Coordinates of C-alpha atoms in Angstrom, one line a residue:
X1 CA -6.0 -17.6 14.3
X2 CA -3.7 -16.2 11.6
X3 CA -1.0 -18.8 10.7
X4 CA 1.6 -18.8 7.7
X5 CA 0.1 -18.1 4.4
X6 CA 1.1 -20.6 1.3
X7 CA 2.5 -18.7 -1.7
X8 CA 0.0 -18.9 -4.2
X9 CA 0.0 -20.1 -8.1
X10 CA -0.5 -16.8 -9.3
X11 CA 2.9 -15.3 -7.3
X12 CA 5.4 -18.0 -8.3
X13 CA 6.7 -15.9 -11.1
X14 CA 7.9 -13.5 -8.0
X15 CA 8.9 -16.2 -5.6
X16 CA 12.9 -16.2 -4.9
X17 CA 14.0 -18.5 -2.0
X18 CA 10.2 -19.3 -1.2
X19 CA 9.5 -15.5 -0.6
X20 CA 7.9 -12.7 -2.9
X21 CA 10.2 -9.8 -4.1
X22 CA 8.7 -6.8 -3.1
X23 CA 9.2 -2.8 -3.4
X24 CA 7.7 -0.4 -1.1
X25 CA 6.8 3.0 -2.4
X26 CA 4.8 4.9 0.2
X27 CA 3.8 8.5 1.9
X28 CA 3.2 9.3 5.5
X29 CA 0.6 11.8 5.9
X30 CA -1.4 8.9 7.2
X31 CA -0.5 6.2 9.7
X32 CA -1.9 2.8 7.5
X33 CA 1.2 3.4 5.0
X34 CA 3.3 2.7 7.8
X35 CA 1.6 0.0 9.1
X36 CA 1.7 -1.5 5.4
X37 CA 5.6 -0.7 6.1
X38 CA 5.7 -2.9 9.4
X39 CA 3.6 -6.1 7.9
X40 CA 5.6 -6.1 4.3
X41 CA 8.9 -5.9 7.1
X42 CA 7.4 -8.9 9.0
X43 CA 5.6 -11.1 6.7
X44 CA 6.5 -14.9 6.1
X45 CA 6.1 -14.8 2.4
X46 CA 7.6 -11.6 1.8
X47 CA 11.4 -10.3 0.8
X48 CA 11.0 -6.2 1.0
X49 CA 13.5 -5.3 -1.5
X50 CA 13.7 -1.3 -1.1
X51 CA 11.5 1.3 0.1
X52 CA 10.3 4.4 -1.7
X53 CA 9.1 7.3 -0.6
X54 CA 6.9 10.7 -1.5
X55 CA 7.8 13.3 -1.6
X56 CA 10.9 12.1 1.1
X57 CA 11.4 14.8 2.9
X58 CA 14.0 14.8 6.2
X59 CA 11.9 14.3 8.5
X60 CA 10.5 11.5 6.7
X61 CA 13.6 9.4 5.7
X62 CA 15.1 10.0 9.6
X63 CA 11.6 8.2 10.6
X64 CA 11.7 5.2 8.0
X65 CA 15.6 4.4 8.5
X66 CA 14.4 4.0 12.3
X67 CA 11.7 1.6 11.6
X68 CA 14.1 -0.6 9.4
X69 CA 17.1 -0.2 12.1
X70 CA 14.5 -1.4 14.6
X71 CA 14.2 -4.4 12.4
X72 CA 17.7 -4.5 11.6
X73 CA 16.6 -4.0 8.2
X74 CA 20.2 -1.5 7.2
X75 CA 20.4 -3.1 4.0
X76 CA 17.0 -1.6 2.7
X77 CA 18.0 1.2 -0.1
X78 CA 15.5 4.4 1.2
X79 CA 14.6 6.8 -2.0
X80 CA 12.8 9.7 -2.4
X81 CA 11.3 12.0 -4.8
X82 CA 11.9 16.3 -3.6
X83 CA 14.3 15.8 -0.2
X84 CA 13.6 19.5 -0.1
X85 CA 9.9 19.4 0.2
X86 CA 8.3 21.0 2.9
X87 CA 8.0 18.6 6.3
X88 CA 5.7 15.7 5.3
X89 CA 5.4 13.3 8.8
X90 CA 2.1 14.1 10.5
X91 CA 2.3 14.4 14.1
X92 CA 0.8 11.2 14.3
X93 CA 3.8 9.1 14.0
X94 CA 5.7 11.1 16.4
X95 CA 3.7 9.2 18.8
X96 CA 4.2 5.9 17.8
X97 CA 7.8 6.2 19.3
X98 CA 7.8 9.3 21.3
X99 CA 10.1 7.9 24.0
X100 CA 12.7 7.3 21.6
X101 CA 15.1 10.1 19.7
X102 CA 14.7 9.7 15.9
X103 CA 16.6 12.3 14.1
X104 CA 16.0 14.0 10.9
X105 CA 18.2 12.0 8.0
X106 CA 19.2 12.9 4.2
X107 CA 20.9 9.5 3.8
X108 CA 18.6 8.6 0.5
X109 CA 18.7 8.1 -3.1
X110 CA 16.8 9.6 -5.8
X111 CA 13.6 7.4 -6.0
X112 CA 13.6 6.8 -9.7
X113 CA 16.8 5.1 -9.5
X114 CA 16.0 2.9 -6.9
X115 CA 13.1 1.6 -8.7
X116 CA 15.3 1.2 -11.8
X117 CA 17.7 -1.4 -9.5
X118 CA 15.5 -3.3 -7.7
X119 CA 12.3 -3.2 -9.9
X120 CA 11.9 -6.3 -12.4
X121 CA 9.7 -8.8 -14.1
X122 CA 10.3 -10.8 -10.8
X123 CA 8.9 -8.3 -8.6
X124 CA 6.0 -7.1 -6.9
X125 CA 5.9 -2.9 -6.5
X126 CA 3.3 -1.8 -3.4
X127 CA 2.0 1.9 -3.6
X128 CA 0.5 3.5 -1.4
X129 CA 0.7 7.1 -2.4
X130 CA 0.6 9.6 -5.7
X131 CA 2.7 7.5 -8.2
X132 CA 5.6 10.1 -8.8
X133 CA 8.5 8.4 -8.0
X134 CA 6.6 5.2 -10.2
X135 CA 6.5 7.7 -12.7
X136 CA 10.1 9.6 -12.9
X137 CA 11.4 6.2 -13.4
X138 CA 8.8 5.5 -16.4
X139 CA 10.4 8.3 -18.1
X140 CA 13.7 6.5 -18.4
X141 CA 12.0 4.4 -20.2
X142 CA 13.9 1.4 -18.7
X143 CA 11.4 0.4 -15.6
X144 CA 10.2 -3.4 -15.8
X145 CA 8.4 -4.5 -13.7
X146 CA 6.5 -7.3 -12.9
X147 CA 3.6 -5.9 -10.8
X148 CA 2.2 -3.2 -9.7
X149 CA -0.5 -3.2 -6.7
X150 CA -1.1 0.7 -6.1
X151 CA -4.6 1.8 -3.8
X152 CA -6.2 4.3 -5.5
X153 CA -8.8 4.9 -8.6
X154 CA -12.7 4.3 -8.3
X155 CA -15.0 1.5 -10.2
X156 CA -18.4 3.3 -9.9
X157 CA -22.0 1.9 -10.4
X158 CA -21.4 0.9 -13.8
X159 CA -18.8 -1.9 -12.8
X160 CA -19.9 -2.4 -9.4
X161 CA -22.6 -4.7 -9.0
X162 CA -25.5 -3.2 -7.1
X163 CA -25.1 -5.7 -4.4
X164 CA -21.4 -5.0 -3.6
X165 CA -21.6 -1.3 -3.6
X166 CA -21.2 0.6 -0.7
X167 CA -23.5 2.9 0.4
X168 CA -21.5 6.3 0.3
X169 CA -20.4 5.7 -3.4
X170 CA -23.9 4.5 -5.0
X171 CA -25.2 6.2 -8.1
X172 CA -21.3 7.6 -9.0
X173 CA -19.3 6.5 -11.6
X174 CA -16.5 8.7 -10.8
X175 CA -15.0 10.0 -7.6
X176 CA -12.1 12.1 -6.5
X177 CA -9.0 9.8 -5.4
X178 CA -6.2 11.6 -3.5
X179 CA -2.9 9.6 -4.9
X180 CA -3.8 9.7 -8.5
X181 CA -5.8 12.9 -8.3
X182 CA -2.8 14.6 -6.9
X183 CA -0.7 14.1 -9.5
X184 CA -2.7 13.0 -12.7
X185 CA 0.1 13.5 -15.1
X186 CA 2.2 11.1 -13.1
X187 CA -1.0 8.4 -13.0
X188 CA -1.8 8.7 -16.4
X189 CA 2.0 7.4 -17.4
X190 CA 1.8 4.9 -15.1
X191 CA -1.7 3.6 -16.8
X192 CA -0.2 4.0 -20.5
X193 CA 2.9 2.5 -19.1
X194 CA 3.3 -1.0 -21.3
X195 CA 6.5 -1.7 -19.2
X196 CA 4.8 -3.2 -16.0
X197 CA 2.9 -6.6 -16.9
X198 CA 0.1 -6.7 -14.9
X199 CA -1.5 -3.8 -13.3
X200 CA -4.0 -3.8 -9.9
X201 CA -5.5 -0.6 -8.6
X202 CA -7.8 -1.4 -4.7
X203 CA -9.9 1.2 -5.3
X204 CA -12.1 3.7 -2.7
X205 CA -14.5 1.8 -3.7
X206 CA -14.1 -1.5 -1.9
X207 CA -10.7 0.1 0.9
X208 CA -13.8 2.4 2.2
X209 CA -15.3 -0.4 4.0
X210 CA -12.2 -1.8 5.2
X211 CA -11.9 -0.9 8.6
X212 CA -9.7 -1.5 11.7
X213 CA -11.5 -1.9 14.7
X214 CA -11.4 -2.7 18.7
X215 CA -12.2 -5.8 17.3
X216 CA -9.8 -6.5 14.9
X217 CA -7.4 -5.2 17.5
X218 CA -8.7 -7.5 20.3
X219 CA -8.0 -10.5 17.2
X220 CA -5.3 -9.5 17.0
X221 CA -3.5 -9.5 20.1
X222 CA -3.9 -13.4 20.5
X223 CA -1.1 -13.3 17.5
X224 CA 0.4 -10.6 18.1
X225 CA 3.9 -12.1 20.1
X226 CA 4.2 -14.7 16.9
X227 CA 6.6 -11.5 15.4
X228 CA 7.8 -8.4 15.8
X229 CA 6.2 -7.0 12.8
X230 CA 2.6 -8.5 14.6
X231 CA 3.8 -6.5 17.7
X232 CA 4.7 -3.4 15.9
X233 CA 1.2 -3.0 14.4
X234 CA -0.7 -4.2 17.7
X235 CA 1.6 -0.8 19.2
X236 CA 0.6 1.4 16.6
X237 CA -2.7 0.7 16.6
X238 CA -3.0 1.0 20.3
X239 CA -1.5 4.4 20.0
X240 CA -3.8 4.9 17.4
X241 CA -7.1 4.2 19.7
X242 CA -5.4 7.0 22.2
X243 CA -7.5 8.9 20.1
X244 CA -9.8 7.4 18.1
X245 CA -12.2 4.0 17.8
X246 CA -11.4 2.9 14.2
X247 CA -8.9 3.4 11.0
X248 CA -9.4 3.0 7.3
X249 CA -7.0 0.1 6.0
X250 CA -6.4 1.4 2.6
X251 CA -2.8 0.4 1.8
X252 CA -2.8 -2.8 4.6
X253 CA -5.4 -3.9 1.8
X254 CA -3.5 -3.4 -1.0
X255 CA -0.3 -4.5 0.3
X256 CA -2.3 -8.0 1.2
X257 CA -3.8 -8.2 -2.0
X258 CA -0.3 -8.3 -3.8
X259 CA 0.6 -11.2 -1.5
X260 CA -3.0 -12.9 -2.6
X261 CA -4.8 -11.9 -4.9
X262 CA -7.9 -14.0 -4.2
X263 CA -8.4 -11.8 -1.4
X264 CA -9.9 -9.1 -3.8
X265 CA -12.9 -9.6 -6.6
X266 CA -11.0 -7.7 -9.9
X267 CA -13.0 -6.6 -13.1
X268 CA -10.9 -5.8 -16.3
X269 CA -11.1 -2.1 -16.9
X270 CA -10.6 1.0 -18.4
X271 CA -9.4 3.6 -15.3
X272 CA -9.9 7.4 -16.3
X273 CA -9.9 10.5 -15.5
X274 CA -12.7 12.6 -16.6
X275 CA -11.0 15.9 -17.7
X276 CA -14.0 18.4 -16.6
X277 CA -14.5 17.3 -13.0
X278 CA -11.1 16.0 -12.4
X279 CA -12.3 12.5 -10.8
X280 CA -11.8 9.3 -11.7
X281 CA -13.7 6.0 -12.9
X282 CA -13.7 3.1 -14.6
X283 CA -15.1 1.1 -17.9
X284 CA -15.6 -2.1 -18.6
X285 CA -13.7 -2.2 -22.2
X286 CA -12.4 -5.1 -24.7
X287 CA -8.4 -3.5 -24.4
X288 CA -8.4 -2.7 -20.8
X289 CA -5.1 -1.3 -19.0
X290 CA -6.0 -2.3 -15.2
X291 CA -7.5 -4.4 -13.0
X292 CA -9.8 -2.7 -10.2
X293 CA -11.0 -4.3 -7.6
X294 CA -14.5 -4.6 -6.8
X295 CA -15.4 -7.0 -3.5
X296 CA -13.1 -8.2 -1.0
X297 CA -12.9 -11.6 1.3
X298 CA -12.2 -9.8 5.2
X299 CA -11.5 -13.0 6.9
X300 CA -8.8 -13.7 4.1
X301 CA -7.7 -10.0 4.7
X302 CA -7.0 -10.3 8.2
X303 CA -5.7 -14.2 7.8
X304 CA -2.8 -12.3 5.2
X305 CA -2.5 -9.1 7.6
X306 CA -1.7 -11.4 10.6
X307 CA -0.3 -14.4 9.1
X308 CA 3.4 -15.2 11.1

């Protein structure tokens, strides 16, 4: 049974009032970066300081501010980084509430900026998507920032212990990754970025094998009426299984790992992007600029993901 997580030694730096400060910056083209919205909104260890989104389009920003009204959240700043991108909500999260009117919205602030004001040494920054907005504030040169916990890269066989690997990534060393692959320029000032002290990337490599199940959903239902943020999930993913018998928990596991780190197994590294084919990878190097993770403890996963 999932319970209330202590903070750890390696967090008190971002502990304010017993309770991590933390920044959301996320996309919704698929539904675990709103789940990661609903358990950073719900957890006992955690303060959600402002949300960011990508690109934060209307439709977009009218669904967030509905999530954070339904946890009388009104005091969350929402920004964005193109409000006049094309529609980015996939029809998926028009299911999660389809009962209930949620109208389109423009009520946001330019993404950079928020991450300027609420972004410091004392605070943890979650992303779950391409790192533009991360990066547009870089460019200011004025982000600091404590933290940064973002899912994406790829540590291939030549970090990866043979035992650890999984099966679809053996004998790579680089792989495609969708939110630093999409916007490379934007990734590669975030890497070079010296302003963010301490830098985590929960890589393909490791998220791959992290998978909600009937299982997991079964566990958690015995926990599920502890919060509303425990209820939330549980009626997403119940939604979710409408459809389908399992989900990839990318950014749940990222966003768990910046609560405790000793959830994942982290090598020091070099993360790349090899300029002919466009992927990504890692080296082991003597001035690395990232951790990567490598392993992962599920049972301390899902003991973060459904602590109350």
């Amino acid at each position: 049974m999932a319970m209330y997580v202590e903070p750890r030694s390696d967090t008190e730096q971002f502990l304010v009032n017993g309770r991590l400060q933390m920044v959301l910056d996320m996309e919704t083209g698929d539904p675990d970066d709103f789940v990661t919205l609903i358990f950073l909104l719900g957890h006992p260890l955690v303060h959600l300081k402002a949300v960011t989104i990508v690109p934060g389009t209307p439709d977009q920003i009218g669904f967030i501010r509905y999530a954070l009204k339904r946890f009388n959240r009104h005091d969350i700043p929402v920004g964005v980084f193109d409000i006049n991108a094309k529609a980015a909500l996939s029809k998926f999260h028009l299911r999660i509430y389809k009962n209930e009117t949620i109208e389109e919205s423009r009520d946001a602030l330019d993404g950079s900026e928020v991450l300027l004001k609420y972004c410091d040494e004392q605070t943890i920054l979650v992303c779950g998507g391409p790192l533009k907005n991360v990066a547009k504030a870089i460019k200011t040169g004025q982000l600091k920032l404590g933290r940064l916990v973002a899912q994406g890269g790829f540590a291939g066989d030549n970090v990866v212990p043979k035992e650890k690997r999984l099966r679809k990534f053996q004998g790579r060393t680089t792989c495609p990754t969708f939110n630093l692959g999409s916007d490379y320029r934007a990734a590669k000032i975030v890497l070079d970025y010296a302003g963010i002290k301490e830098k985590y990337f929960v890589s393909k490599n490791v998220c791959h094998g992290v998978v909600y199940t009937l299982e997991t959903h079964e566990r958690l239902a015995w926990v599920k009426n502890h919060s509303q943020s425990l209820q939330e999930i549980y009626h997403i993913m119940s939604v979710y299984f409408q459809r389908k018998q399992e989900k990839a928990f990318h950014d749940p596991l990222a966003a768990c790992c910046a609560i405790d780190l000793s959830i994942g197994e982290w090598k020091d590294v070099k993360l790349y992007m090899d300029e002919e084919t466009k992927e990504w990878g890692s080296k082991i190097c003597n001035d690395p600029n990232v951790k990567i993770i490598i392993d992962y403890n599920q049972e301390k996963f899902l003991s973060t993901l459904f602590a109350f």
